[in-house]
XYZ file of C-alpha atoms in Angstrom:
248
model
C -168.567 144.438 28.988
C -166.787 147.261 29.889
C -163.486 147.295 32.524
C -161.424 150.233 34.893
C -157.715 149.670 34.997
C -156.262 151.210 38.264
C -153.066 152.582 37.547
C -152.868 156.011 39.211
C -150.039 154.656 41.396
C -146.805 155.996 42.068
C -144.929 152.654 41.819
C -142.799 153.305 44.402
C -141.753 149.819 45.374
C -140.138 149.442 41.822
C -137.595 151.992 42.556
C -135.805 153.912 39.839
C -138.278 151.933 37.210
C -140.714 154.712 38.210
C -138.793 158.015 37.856
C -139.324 158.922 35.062
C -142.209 156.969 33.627
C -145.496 155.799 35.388
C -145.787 152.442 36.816
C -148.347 151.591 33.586
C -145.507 151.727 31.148
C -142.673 149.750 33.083
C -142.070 147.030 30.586
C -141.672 142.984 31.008
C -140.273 141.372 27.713
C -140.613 144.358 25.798
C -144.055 145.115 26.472
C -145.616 147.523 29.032
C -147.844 146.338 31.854
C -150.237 148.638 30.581
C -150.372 146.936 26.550
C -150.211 143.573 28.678
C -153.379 144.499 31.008
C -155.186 145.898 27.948
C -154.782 143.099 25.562
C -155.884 140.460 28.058
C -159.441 142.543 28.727
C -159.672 142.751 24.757
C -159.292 138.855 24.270
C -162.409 138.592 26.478
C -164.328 140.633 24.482
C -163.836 144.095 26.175
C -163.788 147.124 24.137
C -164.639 149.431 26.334
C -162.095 150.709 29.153
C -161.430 153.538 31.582
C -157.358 154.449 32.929
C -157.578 156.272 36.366
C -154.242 158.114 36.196
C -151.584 160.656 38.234
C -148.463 159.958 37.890
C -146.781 161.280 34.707
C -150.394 160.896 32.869
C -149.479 162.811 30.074
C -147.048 160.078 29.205
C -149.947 157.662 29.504
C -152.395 159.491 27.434
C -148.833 160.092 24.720
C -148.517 156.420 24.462
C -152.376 155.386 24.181
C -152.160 158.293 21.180
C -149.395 156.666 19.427
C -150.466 153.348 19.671
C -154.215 154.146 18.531
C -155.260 152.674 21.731
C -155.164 149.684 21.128
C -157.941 149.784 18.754
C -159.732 149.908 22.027
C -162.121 152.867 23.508
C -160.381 154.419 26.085
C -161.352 157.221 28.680
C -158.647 158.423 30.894
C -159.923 159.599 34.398
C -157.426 162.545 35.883
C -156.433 162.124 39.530
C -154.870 165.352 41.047
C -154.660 163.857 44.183
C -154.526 160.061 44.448
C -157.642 158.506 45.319
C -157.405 155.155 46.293
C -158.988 152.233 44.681
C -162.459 152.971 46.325
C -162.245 156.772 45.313
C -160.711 156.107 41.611
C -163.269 153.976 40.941
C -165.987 156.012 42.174
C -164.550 159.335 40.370
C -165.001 157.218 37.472
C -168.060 155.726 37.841
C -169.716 157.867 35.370
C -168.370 155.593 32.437
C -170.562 152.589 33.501
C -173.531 154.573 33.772
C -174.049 156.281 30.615
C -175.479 153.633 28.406
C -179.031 153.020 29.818
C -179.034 149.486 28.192
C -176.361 147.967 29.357
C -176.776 149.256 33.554
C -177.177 145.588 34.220
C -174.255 144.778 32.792
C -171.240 144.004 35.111
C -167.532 145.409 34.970
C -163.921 144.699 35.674
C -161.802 146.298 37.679
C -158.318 145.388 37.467
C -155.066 146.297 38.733
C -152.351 147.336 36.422
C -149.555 145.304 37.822
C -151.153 142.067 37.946
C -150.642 139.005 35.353
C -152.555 136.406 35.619
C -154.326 133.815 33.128
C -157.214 134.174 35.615
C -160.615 133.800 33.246
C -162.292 136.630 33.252
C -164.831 135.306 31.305
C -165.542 132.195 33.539
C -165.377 134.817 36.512
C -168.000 137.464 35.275
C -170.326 134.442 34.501
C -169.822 133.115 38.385
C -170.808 136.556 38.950
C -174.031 136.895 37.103
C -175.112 133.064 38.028
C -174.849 134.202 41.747
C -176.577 137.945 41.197
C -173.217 139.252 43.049
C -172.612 143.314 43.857
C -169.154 142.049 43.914
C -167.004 139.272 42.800
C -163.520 139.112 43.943
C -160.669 136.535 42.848
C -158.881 135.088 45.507
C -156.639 132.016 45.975
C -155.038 130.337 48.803
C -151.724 131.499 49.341
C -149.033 133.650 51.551
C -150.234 137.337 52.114
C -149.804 140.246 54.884
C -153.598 140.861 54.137
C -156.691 138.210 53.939
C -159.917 138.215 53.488
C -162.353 135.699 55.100
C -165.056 133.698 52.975
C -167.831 131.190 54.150
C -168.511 127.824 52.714
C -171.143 129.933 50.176
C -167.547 132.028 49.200
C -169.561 135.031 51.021
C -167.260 138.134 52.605
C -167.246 137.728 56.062
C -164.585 139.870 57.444
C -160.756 140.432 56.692
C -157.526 139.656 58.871
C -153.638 141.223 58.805
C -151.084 138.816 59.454
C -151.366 135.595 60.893
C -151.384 136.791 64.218
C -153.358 139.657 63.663
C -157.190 139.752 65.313
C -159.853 138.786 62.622
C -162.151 142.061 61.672
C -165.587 139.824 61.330
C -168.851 141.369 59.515
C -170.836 138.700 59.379
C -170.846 136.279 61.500
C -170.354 131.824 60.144
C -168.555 128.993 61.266
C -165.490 127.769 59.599
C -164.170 131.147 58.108
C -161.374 130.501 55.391
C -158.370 133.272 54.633
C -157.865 133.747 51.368
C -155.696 136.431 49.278
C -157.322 139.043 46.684
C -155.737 138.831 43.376
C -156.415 143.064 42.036
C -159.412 141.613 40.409
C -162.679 142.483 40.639
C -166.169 142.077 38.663
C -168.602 144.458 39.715
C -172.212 144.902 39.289
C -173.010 148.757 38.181
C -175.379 149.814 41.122
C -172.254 148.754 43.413
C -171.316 152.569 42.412
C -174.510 154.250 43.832
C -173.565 152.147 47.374
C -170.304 153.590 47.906
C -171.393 156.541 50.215
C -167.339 156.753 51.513
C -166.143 160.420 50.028
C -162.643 161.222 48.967
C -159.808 159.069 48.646
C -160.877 155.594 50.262
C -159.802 151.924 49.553
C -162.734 149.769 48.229
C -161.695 146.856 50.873
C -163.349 148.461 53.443
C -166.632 149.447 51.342
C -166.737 145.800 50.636
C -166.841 145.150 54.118
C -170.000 147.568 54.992
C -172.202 145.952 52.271
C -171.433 142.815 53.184
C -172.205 143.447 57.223
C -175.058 145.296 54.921
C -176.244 141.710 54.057
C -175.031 142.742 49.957
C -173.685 139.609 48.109
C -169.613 139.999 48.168
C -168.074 136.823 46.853
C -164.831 134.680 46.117
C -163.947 133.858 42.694
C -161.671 130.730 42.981
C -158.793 131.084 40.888
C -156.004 128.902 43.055
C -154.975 126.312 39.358
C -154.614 130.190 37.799
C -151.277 131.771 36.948
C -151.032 135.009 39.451
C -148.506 137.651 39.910
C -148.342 141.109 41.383
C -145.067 142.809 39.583
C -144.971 145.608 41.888
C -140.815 144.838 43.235
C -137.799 144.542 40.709
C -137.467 141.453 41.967
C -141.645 140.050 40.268
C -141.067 142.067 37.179
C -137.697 139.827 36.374
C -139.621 136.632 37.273
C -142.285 137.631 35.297
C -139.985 137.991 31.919
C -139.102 134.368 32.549
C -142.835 133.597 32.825
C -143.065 135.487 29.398
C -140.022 133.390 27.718
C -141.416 129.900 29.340
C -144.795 130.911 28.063
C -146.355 130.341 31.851
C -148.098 133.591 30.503
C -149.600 133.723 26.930
């Protein structure tokens, strides 16, 4: 299995972290999120992984050089202008497409500045069971954004806010918010259905195919360890994690 790492991002909500050195190499307990995000793909078996980057990339591709990357295989795809999660993945959709053997095969797509002890292997097994395009991990907690699943953990439409009107794609009974953890697993021909040009977020892509009647699901992960670390104030609770060993 192969995996993307989004991390063309300008960091901005860490402040000062990011000015001189991408969000991908901020460090938590001595370690960047970027060695973090890549070990955790390797202990599931990945081998294989594409780095969309912008911001100070050079320093990206300098560390990956020094640190023999990771014993890993690693592409880096070059954003001049920032593309969006929708757009960076489609920009580098080429790297899931050029084994003809392994087309079938299914991805992840994961966020640099999450942690989580989410299985990935569990997850892309869910995904394969259920013949998904998509696979998303969500849990029940506090966001600004949701996304709304059936009882079958199908896509059905996304909300802002809790006071926000509901955007509904397909219509069911019972609709239940739930928040998107920066992890996907994706099914290869997804790429060939993402017909949205240019810099786009893959939220809303979701959202045609599913309207599309294409099989978006939830990935339960709620009794998983999850953290965006994209504030000062995530990153410090996050080296506690590290020193209670919440995170391995």
């Amino acid at each position: 299995m192969k995996a993307m790492i989004l991390a063309a991002g300008l960091g901005t909500r860490l402040g000062s972290l990011t000015a001189d050195r991408p969000k991908a190499l901020v460090e938590i307990d001595g370690r960047t999120l970027l060695e973090i995000t890549l070990k955790r793909l390797s202990a599931f078996g990945i081998r294989e992984v594409i780095i969309n980057v912008h911001h100070f990339a050079d320093m990206i591709a300098e560390y990956l050089k020094a640190n023999d990357s990771f014993a890993m295989r690693i592409e880096l795809s070059r954003e001049e202008v920032l593309l969006d999660t929708g757009g960076g993945l489609k920009k580098a959709g080429w790297f899931f497409l050029t084994d003809p053997s392994a087309l079938d095969e299914p991805f992840v797509l994961h966020n640099v500045d999450v942690l989580s002890t989410i299985d990935l292997g569990l997850m892309a097994k869910f995904h394969a069971e259920k013949r998904a395009l998509a696979t998303l991990a969500v849990q029940k907690r506090e966001t600004s954004r949701y996304l709304l699943f059936n009882e079958q953990l199908e896509l059905c439409g996304r909300r802002a806010g809790k006071d926000y009107e509901s955007e509904i794609v397909r219509a069911s009974p019972d609709l239940q918010p739930l928040a998107f953890s920066g992890i996907h697993v994706i099914s290869p021909r997804l790429l060939s259905n993402l017909s949205e040009k240019g810099r786009f977020s893959i939220i809303p892509s979701y959202l045609r195919l599913a309207a599309e009647g294409e099989n978006i699901l939830a990935f339960r992960s709620d009794d998983y360890y999850w953290r965006d670390v994209g504030r000062p104030d995530d990153l410090a609770q996050s080296a506690l994690d590290f020193g209670q060993n919440v995170i391995p």
